[in-house]
PDB file of C-alpha atoms and ligand atoms in Angstrom:
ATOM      1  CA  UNK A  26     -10.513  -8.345   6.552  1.00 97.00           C
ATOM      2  CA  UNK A  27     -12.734  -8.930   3.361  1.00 98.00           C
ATOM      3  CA  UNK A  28     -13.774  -5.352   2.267  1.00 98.00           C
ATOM      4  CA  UNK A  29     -15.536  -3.866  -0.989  1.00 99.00           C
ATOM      5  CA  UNK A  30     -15.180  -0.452  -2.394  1.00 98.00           C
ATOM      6  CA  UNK A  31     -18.057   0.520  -4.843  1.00 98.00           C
ATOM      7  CA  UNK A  32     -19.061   3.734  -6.518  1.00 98.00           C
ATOM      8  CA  UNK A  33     -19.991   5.474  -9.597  1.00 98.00           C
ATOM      9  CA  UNK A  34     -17.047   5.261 -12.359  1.00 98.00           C
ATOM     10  CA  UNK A  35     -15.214   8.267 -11.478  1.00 98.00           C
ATOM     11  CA  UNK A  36     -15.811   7.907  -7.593  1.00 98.00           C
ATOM     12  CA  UNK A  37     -12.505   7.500  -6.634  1.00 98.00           C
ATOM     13  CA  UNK A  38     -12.229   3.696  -5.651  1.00 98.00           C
ATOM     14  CA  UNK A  39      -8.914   3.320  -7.927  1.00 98.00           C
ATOM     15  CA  UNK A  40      -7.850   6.249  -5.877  1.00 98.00           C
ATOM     16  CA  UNK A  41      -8.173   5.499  -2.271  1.00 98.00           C
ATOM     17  CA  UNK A  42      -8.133   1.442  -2.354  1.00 98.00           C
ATOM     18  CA  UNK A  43      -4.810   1.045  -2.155  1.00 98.00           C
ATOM     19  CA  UNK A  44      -4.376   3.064   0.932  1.00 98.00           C
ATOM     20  CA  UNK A  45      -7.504   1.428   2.611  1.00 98.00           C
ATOM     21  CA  UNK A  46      -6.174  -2.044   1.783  1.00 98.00           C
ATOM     22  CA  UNK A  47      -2.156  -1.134   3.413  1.00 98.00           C
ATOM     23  CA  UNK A  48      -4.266  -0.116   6.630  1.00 97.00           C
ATOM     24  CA  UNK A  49      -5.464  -3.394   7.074  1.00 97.00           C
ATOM     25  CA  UNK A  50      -2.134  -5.436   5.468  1.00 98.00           C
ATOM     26  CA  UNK A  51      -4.360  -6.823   2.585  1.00 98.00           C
ATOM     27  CA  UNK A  52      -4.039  -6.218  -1.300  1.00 98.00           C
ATOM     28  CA  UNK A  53      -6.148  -4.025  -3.316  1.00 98.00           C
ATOM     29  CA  UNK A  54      -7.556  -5.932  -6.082  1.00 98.00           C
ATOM     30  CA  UNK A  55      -9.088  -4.375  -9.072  1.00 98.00           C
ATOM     31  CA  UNK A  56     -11.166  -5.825 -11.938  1.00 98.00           C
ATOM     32  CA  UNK A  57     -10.543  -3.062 -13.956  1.00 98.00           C
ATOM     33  CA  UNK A  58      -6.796  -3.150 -13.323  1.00 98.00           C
ATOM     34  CA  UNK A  59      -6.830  -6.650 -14.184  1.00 98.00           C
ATOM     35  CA  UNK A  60      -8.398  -6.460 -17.439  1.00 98.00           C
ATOM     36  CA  UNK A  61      -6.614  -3.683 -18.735  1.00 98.00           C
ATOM     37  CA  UNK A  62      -3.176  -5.021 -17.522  1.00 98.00           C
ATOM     38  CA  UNK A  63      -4.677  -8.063 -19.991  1.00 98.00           C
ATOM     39  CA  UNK A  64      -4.887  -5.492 -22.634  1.00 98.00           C
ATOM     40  CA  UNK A  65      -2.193  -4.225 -22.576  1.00 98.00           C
ATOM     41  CA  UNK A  66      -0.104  -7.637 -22.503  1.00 98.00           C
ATOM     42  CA  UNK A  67      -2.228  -8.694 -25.744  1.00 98.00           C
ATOM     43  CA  UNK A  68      -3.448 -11.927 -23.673  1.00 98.00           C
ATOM     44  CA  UNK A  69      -5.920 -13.888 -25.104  1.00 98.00           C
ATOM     45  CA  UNK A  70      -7.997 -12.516 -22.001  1.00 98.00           C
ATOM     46  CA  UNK A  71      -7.254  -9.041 -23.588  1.00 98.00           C
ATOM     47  CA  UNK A  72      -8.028 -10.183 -26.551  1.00 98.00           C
ATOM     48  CA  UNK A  73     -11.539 -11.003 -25.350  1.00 98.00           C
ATOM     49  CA  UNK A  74     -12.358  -8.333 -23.142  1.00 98.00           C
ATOM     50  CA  UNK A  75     -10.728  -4.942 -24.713  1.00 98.00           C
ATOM     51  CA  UNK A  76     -13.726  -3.972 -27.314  1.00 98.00           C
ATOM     52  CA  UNK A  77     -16.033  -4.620 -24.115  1.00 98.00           C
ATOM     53  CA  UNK A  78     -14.517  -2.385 -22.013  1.00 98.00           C
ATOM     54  CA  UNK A  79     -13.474   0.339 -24.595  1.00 98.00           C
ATOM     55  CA  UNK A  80     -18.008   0.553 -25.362  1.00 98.00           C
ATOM     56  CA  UNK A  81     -18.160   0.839 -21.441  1.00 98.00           C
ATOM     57  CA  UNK A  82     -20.669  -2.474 -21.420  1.00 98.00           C
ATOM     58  CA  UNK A  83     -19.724  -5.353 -18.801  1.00 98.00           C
ATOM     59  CA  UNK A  84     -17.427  -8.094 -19.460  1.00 98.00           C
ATOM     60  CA  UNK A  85     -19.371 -11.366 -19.153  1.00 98.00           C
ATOM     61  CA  UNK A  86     -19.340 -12.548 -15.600  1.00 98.00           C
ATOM     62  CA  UNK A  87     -18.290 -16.027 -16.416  1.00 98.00           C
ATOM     63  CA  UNK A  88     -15.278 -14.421 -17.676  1.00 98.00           C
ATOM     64  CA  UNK A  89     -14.929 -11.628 -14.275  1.00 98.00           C
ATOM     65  CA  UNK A  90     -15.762 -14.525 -12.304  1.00 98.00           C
ATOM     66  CA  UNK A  91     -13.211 -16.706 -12.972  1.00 98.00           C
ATOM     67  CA  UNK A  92     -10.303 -13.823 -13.079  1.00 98.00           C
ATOM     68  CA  UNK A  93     -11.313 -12.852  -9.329  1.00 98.00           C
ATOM     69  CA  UNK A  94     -11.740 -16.325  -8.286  1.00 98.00           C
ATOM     70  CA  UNK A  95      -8.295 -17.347  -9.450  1.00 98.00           C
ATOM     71  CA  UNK A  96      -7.224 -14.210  -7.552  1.00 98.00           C
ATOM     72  CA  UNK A  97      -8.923 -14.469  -4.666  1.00 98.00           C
ATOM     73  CA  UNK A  98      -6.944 -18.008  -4.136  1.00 97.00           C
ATOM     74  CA  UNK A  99      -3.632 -16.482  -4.687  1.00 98.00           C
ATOM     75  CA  UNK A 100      -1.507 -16.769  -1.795  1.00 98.00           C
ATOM     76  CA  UNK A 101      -1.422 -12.928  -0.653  1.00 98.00           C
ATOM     77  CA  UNK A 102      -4.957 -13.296  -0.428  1.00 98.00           C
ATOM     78  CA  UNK A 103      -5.282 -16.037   1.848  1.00 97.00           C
ATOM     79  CA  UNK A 104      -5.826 -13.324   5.055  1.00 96.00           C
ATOM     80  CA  UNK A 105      -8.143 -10.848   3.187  1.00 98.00           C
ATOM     81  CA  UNK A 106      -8.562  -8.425   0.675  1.00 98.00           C
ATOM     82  CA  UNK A 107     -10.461  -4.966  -0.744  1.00 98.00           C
ATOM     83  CA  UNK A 108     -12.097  -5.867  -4.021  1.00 99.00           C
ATOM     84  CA  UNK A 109     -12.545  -2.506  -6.147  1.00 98.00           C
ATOM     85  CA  UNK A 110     -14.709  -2.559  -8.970  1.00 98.00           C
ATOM     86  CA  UNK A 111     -16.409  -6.153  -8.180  1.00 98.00           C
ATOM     87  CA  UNK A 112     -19.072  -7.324  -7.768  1.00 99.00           C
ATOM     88  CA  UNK A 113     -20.912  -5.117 -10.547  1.00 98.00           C
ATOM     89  CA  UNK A 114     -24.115  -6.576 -10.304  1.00 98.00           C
ATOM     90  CA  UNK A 115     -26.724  -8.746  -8.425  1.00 98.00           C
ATOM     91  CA  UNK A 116     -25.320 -12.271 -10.255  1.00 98.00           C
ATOM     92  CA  UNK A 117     -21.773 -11.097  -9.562  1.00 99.00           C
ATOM     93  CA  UNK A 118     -22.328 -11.058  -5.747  1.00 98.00           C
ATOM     94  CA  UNK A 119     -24.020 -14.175  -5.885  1.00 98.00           C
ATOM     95  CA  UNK A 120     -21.291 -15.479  -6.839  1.00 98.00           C
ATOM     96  CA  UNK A 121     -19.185 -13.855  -4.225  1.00 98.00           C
ATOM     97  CA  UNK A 122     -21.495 -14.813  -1.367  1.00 98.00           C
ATOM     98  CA  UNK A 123     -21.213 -18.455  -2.876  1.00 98.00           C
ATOM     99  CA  UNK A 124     -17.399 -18.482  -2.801  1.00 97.00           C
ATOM    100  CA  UNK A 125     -16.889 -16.760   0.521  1.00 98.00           C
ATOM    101  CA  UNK A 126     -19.136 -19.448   1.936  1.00 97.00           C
ATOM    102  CA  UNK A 127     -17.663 -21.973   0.189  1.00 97.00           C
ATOM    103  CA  UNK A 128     -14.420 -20.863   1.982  1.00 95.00           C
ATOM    104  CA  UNK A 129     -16.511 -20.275   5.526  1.00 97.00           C
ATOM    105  CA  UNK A 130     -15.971 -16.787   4.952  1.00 97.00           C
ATOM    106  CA  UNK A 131     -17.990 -13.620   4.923  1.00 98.00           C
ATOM    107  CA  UNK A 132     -17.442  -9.914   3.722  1.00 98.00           C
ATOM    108  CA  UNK A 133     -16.456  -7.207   6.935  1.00 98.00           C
ATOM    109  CA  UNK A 134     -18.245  -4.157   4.812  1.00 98.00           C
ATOM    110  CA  UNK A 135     -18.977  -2.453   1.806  1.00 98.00           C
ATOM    111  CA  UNK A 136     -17.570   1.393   1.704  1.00 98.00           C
ATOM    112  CA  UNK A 137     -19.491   2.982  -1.127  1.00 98.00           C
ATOM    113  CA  UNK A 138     -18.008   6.640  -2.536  1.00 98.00           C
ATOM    114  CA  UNK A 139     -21.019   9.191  -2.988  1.00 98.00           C
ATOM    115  CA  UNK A 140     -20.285  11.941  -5.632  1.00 98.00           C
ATOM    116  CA  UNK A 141     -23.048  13.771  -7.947  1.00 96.00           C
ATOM    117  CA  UNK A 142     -22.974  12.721 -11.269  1.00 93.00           C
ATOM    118  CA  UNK A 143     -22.061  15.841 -12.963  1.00 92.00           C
ATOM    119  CA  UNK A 144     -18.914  16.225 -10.556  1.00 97.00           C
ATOM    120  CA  UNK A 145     -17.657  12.144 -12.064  1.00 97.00           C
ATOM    121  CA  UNK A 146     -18.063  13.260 -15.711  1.00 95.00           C
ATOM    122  CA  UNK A 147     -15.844  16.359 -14.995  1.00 96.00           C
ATOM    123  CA  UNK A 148     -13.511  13.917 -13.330  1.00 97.00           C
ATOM    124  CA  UNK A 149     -13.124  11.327 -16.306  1.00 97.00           C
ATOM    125  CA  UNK A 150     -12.749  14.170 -18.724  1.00 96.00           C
ATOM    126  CA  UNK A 151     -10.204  15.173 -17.200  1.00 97.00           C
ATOM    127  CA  UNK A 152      -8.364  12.121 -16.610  1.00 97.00           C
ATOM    128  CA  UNK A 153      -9.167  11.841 -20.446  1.00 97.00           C
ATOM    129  CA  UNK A 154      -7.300  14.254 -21.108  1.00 97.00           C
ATOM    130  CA  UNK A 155      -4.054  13.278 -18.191  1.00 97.00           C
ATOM    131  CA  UNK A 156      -4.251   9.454 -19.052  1.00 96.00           C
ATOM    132  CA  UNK A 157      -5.837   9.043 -22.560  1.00 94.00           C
ATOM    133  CA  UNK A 158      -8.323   5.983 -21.128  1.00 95.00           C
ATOM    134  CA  UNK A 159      -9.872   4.288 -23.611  1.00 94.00           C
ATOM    135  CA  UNK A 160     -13.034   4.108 -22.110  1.00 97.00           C
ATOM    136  CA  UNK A 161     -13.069   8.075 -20.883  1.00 97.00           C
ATOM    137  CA  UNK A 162     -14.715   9.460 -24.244  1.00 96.00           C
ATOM    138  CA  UNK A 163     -17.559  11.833 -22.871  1.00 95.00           C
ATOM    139  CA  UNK A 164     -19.982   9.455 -24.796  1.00 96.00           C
ATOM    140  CA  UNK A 165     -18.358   6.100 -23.295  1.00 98.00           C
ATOM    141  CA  UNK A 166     -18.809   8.255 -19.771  1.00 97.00           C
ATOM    142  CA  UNK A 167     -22.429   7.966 -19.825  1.00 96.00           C
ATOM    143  CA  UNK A 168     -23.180   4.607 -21.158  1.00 98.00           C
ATOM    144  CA  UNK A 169     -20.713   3.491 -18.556  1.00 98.00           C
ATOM    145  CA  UNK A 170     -23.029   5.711 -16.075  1.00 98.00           C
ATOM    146  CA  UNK A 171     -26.196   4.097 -17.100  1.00 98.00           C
ATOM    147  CA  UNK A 172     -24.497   0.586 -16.751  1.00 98.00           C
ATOM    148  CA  UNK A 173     -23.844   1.817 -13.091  1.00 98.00           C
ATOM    149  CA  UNK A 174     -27.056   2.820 -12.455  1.00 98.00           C
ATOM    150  CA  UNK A 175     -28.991  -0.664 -14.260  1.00 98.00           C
ATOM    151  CA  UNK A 176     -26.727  -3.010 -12.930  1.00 98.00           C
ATOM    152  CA  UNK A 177     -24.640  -1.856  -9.502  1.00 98.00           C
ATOM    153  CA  UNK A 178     -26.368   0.747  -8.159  1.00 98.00           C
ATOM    154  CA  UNK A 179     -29.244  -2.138  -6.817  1.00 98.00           C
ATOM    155  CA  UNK A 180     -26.306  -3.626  -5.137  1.00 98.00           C
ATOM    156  CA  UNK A 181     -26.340  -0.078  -2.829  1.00 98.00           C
ATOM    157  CA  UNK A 182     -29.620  -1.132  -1.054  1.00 98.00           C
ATOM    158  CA  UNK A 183     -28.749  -5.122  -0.944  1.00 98.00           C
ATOM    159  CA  UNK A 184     -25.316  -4.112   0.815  1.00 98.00           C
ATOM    160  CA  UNK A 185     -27.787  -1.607   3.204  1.00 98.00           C
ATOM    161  CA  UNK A 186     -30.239  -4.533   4.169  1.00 98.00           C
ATOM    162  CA  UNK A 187     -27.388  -6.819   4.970  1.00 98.00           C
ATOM    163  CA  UNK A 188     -26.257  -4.151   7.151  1.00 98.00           C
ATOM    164  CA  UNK A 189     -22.768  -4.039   5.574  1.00 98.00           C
ATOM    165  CA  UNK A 190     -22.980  -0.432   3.668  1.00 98.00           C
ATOM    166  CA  UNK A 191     -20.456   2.049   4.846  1.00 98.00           C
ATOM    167  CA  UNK A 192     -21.577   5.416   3.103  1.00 98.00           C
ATOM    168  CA  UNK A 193     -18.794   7.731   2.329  1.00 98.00           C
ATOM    169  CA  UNK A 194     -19.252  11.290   0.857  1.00 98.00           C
ATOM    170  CA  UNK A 195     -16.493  11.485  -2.340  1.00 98.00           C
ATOM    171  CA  UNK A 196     -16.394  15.274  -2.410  1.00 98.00           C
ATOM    172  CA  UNK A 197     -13.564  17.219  -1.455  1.00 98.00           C
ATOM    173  CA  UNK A 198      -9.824  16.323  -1.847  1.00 98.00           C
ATOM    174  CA  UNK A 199      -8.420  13.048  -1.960  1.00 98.00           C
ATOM    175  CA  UNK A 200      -6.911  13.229   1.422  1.00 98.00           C
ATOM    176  CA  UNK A 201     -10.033  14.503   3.110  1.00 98.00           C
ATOM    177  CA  UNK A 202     -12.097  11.775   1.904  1.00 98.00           C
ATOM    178  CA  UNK A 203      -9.357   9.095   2.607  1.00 98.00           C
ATOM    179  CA  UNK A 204      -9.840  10.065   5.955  1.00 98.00           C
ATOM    180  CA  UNK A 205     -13.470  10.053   6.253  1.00 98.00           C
ATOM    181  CA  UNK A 206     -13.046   6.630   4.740  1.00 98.00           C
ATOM    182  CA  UNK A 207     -10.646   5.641   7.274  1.00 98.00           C
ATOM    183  CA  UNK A 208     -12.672   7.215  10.297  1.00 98.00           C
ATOM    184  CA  UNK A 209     -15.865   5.237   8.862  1.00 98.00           C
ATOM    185  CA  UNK A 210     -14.666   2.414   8.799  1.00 98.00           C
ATOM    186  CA  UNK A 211     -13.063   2.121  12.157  1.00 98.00           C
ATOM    187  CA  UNK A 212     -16.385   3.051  13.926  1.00 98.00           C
ATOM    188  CA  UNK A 213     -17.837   0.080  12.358  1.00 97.00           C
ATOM    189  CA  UNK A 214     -15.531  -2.507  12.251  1.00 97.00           C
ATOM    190  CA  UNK A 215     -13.487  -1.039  15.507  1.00 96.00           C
ATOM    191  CA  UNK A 216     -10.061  -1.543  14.108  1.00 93.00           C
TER     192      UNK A 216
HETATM  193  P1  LIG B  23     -13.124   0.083 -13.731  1.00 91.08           P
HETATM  194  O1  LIG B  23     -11.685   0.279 -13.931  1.00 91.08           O
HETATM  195  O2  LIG B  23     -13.587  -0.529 -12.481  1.00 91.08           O
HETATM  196  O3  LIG B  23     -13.813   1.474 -14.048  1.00 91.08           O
HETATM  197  P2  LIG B  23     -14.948   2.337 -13.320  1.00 91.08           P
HETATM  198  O4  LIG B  23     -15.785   1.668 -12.327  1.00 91.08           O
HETATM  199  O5  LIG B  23     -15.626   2.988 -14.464  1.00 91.08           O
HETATM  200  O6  LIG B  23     -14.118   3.234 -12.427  1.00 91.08           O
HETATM  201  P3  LIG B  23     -13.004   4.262 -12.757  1.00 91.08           P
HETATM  202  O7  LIG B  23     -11.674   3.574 -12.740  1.00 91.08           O
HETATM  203  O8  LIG B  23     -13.303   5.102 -13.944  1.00 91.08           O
HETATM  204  O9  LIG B  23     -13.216   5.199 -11.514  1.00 91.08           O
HETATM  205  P4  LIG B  23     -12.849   5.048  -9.971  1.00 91.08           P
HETATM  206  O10 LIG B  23     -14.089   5.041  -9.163  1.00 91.08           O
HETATM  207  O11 LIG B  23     -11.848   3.961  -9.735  1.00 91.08           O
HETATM  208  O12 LIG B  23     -12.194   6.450  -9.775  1.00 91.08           O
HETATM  209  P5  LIG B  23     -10.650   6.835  -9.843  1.00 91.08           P
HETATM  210  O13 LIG B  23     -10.037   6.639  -8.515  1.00 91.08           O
HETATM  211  O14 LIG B  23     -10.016   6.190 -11.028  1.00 91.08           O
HETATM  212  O15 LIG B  23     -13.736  -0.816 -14.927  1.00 91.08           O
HETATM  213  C1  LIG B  23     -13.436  -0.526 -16.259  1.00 91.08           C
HETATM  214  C2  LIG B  23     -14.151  -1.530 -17.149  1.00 91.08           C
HETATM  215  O16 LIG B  23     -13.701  -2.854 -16.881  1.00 91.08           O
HETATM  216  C3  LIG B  23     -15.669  -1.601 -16.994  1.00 91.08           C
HETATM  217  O17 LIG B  23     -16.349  -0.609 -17.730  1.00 91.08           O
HETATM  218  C4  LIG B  23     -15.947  -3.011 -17.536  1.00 91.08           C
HETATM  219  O18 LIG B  23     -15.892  -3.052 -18.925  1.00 91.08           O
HETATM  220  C5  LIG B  23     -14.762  -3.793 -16.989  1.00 91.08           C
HETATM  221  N1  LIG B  23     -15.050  -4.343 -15.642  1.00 91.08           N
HETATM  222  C6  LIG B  23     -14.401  -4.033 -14.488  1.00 91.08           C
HETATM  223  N2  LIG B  23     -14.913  -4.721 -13.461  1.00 91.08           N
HETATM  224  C7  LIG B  23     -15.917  -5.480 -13.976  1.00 91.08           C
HETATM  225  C8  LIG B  23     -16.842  -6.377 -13.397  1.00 91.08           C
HETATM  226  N3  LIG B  23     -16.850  -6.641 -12.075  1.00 91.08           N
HETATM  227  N4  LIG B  23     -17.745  -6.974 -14.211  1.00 91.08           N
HETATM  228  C9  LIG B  23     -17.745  -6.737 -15.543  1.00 91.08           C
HETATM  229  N5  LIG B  23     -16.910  -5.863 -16.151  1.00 91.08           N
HETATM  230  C10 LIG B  23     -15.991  -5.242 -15.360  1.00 91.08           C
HETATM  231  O19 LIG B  23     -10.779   8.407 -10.083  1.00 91.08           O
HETATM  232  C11 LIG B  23     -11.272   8.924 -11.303  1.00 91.08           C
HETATM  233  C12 LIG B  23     -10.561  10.256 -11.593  1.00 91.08           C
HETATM  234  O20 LIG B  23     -10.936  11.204 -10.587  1.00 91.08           O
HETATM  235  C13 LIG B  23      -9.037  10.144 -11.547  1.00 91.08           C
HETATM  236  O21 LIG B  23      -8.483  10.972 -12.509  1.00 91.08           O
HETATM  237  C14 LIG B  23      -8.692  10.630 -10.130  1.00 91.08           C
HETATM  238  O22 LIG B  23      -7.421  11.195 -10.078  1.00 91.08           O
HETATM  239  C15 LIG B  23      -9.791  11.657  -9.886  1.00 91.08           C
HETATM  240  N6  LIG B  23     -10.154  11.759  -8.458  1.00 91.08           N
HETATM  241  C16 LIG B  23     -10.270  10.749  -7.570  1.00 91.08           C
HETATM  242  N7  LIG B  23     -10.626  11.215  -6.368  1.00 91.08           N
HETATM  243  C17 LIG B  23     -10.781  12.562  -6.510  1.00 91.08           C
HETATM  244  C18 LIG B  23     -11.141  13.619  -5.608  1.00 91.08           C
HETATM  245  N8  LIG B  23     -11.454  13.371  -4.322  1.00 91.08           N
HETATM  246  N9  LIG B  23     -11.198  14.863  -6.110  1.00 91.08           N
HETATM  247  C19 LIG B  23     -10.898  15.132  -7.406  1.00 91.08           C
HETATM  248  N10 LIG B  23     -10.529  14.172  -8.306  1.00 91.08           N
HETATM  249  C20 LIG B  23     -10.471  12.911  -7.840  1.00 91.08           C
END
């Protein structure tokens, strides 16, 4: 099972991939988790990527490429995965689409979280306030919004034509929309 999540920062991909990805026995992988993991270590990928991510811009995708390509051949990964937080943009899933095919693969569907945009900044302010993210300063909140809306919202409508959007309302508690999620997705892939 090859499966995206996608969604507005604050839509609560971080949140529900992981229980998504145990349903169908594949690991959650996150960009996001990756690079601030990197961070945090002080790698030299940290080292490169931590000023981009604390201004809320995109890392370079010759740089995300290569960390989710080297992940996507890991071992665990051989049978499937849920990527969370990539692709980010039309190159990015070019990218993708050339691996997977590469690999005579193809992705099963693409669940994408709705929630209004005034309900996501009250979200990352908050977890601002929980978690201390460097990136969740009200400011940082919207220019990572408008990156959303440049660069991966276009990706809602090329996921739509390919006929492999799965649109899940994000509203409501995080139980009730794992299990939309998980009701959505069996009626289209059956399993
Ligand atoms: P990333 O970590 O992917 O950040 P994001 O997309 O901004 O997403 P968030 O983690 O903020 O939100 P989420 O949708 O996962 O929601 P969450 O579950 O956490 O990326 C960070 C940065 O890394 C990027 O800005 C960029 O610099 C770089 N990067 C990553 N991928 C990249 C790529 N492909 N290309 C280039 N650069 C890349 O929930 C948010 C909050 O809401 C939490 O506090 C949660 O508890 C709460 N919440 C969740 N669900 C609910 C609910 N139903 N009700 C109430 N609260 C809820």
């Amino acid at each position: 099972m090859r499966l995206l999540i996608i969604g507005a920062p604050g839509s609560g991909k971080g949140t529900q991939a992981d229980a998504i990805a145990q349903h169908y026995g594949v690991p959650a992988i996150s960009t996001g988790n990756m690079f601030r993991a990197a961070v945090a270590s002080g790698s030299p990928l940290g080292e490169q990527v931590k000023a981009i991510m604390e201004s809320g811009a995109l890392v370079p995708d010759e740089v995300t490429d290569a960390v989710v390509a080297d992940r996507l051949g890991q071992p665990d990964a051989a049978g499937g995965w849920l990527l969370d937080g990539y692709p980010r943009n039309l190159a990015q899933v070019a990218t993708l689409d050339a691996y997977l095919g590469a690999q005579g693969q193809a992705l099963d569907a693409v669940v994408l979280l709705d929630v209004p945009a005034d309900l996501l900044i009250d979200r990352l302010l908050k977890r601002a306030q929980i978690e201390g993210r460097a990136d969740d300063t009200e400011a940082t909140i919207r220019h990572r919004m408008d990156v959303y809306q440049d660069s991966t919202a276009p990706l809602i409508q090329a996921f739509q034509a390919r006929d492999l959007l799965v649109r899940v309302g994000g509203v409501g508690e995080v139980d009730e929309v794992r299990e939309r999620i998980a009701a959505a997705l069996t009626a289209r892939l059956g399993r």
